[in-house]
PDB file of C-alpha atoms in Angstrom:
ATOM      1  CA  UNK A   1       0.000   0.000   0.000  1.00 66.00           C
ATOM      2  CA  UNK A   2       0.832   4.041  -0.579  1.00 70.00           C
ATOM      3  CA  UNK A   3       1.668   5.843   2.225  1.00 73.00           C
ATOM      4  CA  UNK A   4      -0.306   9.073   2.663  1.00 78.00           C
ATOM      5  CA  UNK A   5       1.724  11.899   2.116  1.00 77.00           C
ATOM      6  CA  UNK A   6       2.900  13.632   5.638  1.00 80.00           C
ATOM      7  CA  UNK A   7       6.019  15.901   6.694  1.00 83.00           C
ATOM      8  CA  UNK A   8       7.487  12.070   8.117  1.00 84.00           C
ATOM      9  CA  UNK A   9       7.261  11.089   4.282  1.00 78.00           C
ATOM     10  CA  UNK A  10       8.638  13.778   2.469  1.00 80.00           C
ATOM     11  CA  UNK A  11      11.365  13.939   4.957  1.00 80.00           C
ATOM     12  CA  UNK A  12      12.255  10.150   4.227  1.00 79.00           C
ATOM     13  CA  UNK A  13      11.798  10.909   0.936  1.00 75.00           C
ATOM     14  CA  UNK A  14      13.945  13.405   0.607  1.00 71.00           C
ATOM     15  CA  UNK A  15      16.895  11.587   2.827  1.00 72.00           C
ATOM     16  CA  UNK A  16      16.588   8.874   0.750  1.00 70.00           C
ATOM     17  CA  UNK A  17      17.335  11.113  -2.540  1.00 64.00           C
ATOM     18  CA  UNK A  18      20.097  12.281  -0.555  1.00 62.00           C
ATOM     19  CA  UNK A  19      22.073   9.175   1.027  1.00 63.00           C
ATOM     20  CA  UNK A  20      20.673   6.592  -2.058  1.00 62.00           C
ATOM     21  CA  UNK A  21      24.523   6.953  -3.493  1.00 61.00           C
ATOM     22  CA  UNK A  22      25.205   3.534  -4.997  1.00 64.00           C
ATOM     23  CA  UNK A  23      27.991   2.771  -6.636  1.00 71.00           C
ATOM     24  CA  UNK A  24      27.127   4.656  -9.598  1.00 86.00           C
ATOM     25  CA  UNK A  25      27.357   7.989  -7.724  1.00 90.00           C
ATOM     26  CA  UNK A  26      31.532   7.521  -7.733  1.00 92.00           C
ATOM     27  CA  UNK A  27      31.555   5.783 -10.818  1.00 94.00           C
ATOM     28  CA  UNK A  28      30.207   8.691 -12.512  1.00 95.00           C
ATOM     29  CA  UNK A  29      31.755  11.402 -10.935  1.00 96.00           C
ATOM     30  CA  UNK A  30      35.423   9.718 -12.164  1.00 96.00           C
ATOM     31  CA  UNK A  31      34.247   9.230 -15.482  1.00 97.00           C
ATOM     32  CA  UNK A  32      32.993  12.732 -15.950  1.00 97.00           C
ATOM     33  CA  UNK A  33      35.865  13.900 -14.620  1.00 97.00           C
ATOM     34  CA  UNK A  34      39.193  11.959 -16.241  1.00 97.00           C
ATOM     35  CA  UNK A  35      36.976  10.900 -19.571  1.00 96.00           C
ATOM     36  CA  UNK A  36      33.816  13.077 -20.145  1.00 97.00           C
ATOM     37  CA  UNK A  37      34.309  12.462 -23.747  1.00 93.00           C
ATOM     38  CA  UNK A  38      33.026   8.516 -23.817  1.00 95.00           C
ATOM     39  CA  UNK A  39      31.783   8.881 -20.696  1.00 96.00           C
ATOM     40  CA  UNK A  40      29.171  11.656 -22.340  1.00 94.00           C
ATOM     41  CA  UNK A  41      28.879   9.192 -25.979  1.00 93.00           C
ATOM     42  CA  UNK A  42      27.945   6.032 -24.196  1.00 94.00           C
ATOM     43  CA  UNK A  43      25.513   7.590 -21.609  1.00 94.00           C
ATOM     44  CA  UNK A  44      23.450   9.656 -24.967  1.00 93.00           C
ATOM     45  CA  UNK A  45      23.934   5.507 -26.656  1.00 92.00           C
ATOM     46  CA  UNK A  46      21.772   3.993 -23.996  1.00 93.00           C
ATOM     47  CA  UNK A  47      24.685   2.633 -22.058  1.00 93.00           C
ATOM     48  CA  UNK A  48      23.251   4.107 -18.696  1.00 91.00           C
ATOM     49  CA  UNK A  49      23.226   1.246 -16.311  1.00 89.00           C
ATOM     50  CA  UNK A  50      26.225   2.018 -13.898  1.00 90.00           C
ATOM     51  CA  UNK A  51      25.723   5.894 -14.097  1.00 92.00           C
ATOM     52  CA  UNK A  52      24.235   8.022 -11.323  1.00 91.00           C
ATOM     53  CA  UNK A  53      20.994  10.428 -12.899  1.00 90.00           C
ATOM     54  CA  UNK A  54      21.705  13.141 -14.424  1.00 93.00           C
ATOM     55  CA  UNK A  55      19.703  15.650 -12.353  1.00 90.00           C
ATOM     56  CA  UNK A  56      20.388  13.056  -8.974  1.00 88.00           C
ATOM     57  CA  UNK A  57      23.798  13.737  -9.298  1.00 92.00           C
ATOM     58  CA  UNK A  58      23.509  17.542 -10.522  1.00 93.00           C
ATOM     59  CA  UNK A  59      21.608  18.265  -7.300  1.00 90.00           C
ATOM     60  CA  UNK A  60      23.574  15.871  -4.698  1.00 90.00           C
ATOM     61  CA  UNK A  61      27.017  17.709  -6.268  1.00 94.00           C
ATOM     62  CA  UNK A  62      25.386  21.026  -6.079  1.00 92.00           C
ATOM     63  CA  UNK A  63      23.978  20.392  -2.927  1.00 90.00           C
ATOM     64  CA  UNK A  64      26.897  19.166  -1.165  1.00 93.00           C
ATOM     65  CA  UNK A  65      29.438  21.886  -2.567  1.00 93.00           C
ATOM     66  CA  UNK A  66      26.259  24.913  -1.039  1.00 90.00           C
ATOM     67  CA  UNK A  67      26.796  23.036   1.976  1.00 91.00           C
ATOM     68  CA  UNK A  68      30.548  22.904   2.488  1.00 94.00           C
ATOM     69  CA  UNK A  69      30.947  26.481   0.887  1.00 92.00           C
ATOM     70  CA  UNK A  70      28.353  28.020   3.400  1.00 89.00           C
ATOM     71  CA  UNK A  71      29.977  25.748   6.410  1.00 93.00           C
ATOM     72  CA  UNK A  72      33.881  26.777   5.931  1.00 95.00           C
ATOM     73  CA  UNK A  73      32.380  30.926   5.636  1.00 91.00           C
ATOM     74  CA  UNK A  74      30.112  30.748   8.432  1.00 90.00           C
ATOM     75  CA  UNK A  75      32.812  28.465  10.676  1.00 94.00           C
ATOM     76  CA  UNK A  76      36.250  30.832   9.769  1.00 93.00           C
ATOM     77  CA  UNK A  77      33.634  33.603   9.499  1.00 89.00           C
ATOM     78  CA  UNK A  78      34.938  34.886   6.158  1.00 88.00           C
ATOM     79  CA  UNK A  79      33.685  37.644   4.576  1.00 83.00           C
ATOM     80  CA  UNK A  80      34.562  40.177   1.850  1.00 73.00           C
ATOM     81  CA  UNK A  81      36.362  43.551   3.707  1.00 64.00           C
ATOM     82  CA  UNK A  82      34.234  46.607   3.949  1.00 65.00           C
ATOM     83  CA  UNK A  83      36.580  48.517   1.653  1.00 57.00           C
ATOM     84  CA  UNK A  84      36.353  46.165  -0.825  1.00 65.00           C
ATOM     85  CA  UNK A  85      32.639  46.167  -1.351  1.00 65.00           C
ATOM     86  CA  UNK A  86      32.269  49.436  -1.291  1.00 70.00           C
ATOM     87  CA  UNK A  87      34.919  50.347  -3.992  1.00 71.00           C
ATOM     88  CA  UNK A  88      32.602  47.723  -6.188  1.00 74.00           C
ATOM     89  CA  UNK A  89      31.346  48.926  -9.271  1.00 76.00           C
ATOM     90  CA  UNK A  90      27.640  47.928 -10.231  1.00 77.00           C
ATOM     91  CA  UNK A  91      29.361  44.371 -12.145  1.00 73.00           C
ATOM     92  CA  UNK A  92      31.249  43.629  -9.554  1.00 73.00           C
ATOM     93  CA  UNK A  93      28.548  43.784  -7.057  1.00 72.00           C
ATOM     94  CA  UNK A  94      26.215  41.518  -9.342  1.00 72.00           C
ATOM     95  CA  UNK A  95      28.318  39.243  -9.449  1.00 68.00           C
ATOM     96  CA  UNK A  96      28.469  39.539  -5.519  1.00 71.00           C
ATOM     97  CA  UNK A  97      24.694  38.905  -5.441  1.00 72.00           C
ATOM     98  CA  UNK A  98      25.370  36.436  -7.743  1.00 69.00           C
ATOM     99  CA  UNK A  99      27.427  33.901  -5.744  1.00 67.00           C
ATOM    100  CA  UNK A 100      25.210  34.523  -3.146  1.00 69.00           C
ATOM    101  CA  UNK A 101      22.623  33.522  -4.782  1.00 69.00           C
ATOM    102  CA  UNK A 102      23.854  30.636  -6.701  1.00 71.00           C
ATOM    103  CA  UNK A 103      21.315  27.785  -6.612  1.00 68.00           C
ATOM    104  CA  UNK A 104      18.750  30.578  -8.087  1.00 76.00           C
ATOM    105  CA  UNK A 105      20.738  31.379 -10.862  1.00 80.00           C
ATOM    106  CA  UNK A 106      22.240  28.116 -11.782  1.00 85.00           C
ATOM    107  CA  UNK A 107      19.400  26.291 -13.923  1.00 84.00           C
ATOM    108  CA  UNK A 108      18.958  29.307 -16.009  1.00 88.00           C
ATOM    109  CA  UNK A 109      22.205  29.886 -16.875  1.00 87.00           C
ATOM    110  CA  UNK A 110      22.393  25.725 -17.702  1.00 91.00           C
ATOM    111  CA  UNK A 111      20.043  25.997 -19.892  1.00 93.00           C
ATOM    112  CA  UNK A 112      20.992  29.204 -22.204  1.00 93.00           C
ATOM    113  CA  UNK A 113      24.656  27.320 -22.222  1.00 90.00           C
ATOM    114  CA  UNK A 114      22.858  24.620 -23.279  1.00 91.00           C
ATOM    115  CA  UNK A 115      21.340  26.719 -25.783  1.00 93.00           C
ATOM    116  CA  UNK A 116      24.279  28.293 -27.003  1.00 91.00           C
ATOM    117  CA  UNK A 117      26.578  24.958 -27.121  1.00 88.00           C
ATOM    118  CA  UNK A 118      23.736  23.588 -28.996  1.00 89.00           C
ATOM    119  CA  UNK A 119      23.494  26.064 -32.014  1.00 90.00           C
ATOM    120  CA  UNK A 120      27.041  27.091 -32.370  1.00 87.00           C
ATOM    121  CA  UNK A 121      28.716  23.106 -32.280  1.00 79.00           C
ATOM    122  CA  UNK A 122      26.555  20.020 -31.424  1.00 78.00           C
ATOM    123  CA  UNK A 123      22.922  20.325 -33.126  1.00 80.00           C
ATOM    124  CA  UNK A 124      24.427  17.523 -36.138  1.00 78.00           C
ATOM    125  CA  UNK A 125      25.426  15.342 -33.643  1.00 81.00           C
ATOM    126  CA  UNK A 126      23.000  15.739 -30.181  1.00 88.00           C
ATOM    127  CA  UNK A 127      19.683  16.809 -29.862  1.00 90.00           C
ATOM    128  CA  UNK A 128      18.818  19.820 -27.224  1.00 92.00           C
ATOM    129  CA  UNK A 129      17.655  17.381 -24.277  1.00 93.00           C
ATOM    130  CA  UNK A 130      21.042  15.010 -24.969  1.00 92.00           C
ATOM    131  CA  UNK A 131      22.966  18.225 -24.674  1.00 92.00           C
ATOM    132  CA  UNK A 132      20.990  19.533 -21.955  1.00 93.00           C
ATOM    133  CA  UNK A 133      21.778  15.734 -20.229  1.00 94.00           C
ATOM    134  CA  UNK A 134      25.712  17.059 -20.599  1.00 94.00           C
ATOM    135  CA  UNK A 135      25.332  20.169 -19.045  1.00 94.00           C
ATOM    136  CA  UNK A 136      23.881  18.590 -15.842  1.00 95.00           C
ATOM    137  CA  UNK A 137      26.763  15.910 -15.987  1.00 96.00           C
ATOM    138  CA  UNK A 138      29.349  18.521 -16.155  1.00 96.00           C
ATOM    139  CA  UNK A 139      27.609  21.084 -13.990  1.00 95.00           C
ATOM    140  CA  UNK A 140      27.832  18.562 -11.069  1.00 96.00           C
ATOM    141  CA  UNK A 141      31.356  17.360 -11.891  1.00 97.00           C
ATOM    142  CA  UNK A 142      32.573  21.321 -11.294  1.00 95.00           C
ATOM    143  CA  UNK A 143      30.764  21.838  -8.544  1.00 95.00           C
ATOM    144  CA  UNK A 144      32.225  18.758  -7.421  1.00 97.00           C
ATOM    145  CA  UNK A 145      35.490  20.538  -7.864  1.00 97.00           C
ATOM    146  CA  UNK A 146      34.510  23.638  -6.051  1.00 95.00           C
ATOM    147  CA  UNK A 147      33.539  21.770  -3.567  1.00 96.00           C
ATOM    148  CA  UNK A 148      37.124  20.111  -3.334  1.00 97.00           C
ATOM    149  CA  UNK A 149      38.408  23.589  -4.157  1.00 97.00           C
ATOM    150  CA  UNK A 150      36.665  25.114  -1.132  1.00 96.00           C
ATOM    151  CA  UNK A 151      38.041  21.915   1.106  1.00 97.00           C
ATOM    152  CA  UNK A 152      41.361  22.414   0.501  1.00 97.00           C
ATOM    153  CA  UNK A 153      41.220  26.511   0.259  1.00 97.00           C
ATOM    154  CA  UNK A 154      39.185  27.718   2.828  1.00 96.00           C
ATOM    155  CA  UNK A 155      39.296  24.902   5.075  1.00 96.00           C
ATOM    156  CA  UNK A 156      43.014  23.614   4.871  1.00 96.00           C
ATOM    157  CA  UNK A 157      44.642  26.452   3.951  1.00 97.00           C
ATOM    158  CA  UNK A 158      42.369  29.153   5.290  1.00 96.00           C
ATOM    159  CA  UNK A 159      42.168  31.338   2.727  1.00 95.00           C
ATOM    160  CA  UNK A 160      39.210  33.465   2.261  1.00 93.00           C
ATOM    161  CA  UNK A 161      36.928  31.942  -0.412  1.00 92.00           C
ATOM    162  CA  UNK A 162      35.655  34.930  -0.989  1.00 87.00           C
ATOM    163  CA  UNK A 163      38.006  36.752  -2.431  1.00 86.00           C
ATOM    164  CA  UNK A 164      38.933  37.525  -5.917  1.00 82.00           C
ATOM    165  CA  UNK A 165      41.796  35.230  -6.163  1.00 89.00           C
ATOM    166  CA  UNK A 166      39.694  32.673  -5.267  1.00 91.00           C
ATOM    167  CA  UNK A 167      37.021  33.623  -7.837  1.00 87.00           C
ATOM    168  CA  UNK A 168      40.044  33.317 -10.313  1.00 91.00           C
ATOM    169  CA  UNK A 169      40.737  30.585  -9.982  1.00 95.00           C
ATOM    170  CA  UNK A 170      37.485  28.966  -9.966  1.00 93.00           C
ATOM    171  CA  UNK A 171      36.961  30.621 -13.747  1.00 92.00           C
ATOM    172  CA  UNK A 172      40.456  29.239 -14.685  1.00 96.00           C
ATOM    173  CA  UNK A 173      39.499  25.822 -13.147  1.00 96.00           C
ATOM    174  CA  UNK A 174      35.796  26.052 -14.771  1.00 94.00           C
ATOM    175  CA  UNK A 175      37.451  27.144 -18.067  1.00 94.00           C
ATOM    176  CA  UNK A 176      39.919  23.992 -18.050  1.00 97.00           C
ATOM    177  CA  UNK A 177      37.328  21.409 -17.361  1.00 96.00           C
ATOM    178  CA  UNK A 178      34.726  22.974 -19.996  1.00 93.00           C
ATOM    179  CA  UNK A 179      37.408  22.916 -22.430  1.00 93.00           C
ATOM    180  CA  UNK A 180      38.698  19.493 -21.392  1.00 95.00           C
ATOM    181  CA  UNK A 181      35.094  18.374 -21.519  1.00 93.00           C
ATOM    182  CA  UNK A 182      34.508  19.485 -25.271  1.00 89.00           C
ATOM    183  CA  UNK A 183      37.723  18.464 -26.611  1.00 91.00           C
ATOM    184  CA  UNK A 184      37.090  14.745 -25.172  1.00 93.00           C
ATOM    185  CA  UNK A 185      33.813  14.663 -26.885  1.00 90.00           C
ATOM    186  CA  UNK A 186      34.340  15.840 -30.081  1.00 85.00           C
ATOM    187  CA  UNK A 187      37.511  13.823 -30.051  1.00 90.00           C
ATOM    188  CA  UNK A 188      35.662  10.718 -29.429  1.00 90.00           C
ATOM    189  CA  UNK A 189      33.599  11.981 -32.020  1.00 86.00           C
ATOM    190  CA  UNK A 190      36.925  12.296 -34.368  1.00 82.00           C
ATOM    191  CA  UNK A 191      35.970  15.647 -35.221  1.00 73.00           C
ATOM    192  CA  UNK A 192      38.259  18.686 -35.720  1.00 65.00           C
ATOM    193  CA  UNK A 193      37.566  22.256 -36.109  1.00 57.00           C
ATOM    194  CA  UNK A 194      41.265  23.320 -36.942  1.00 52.00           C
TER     195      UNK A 194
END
């Protein structure tokens, strides 16, 4: 029989969501990460057995690195010097709000790069949804790196995550891995563009 729906059931619902990591869960975060090219083909072939969800392992990624990042700021109480928010121009402060705000922002922004990837290099190859699949995959796998980022950063090294170095290198580490990601697929693909 159903159990009728009550605060007790969504809550067990929603911890099982969270702790149901089976073996999949690593097994698709290495792939993504040291092969997203073949990793990426055989999931859009149908070969989906031993990989975690897309969206599951978006959210649990996402999820866990919102966690950590808000645990090392509020624990070292780090925070971004008077001075230097107030010498913020109007970009700099949106981008502020921003990273504040990131789980708000984060689906919309999938989806137009999802948009964009998809009219400027895959549409002969992938359909929007298969792309759209990709995104998620790689989405979690960097904010799987943040997350390790943050660890070792803020928490090891105490250094203030907030700061602009930081920030740096988060776009240079983002800007690897979506390179690194691209190149592996199309060069599964045995495409070239040069």
């Amino acid at each position: 029989t159903v159990q009728r729906l009550s605060v007790s059931v969504l809550l067990e619902e929603i911890l099982h969501f969270i702790t149901h990591l089976d073996n999949g869960f690593p097994f698709t975060t290495w792939n993504f990460l040291v092969r997203p090219g073949i990793t990426s083909l055989n999931y859009i072939a149908g070969k989906r057995r031993n990989y975690q969800k897309p969206v599951s392992y978006f959210l649990i990624w996402l999820s866990a690195y919102i966690l950590l990042h808000n645990s090392i700021i509020n624990h070292f109480h780090y925070q971004l010097g008077r001075e230097v928010v107030e010498g913020m121009n109007v970009q700099e402060q949106s981008n502020i709000i921003l990273r504040n705000h990131l789980s708000i922002f984060i689906l919309p922004v999938l989806f137009v790069s999802a948009v964009i990837v998809y009219f400027l290099l895959a549409r002969p190859d992938f359909n929007f949804i298969e792309l759209f699949t990709l995104c998620l995959y790689g989405a979690g796998t960097y904010f799987m790196m943040l997350l390790l980022s943050d660890l070792v950063l803020g928490f090891f090294l105490r250094i203030n995550v907030l700061e602009l170095n930081v920030f740096l290198w988060q776009t240079i580490l983002a800007s690897v891995y979506n390179f690194w990601f691209g190149y592996d697929v199309y060069r599964q693909l045995r495409k070239r563009f040069f």
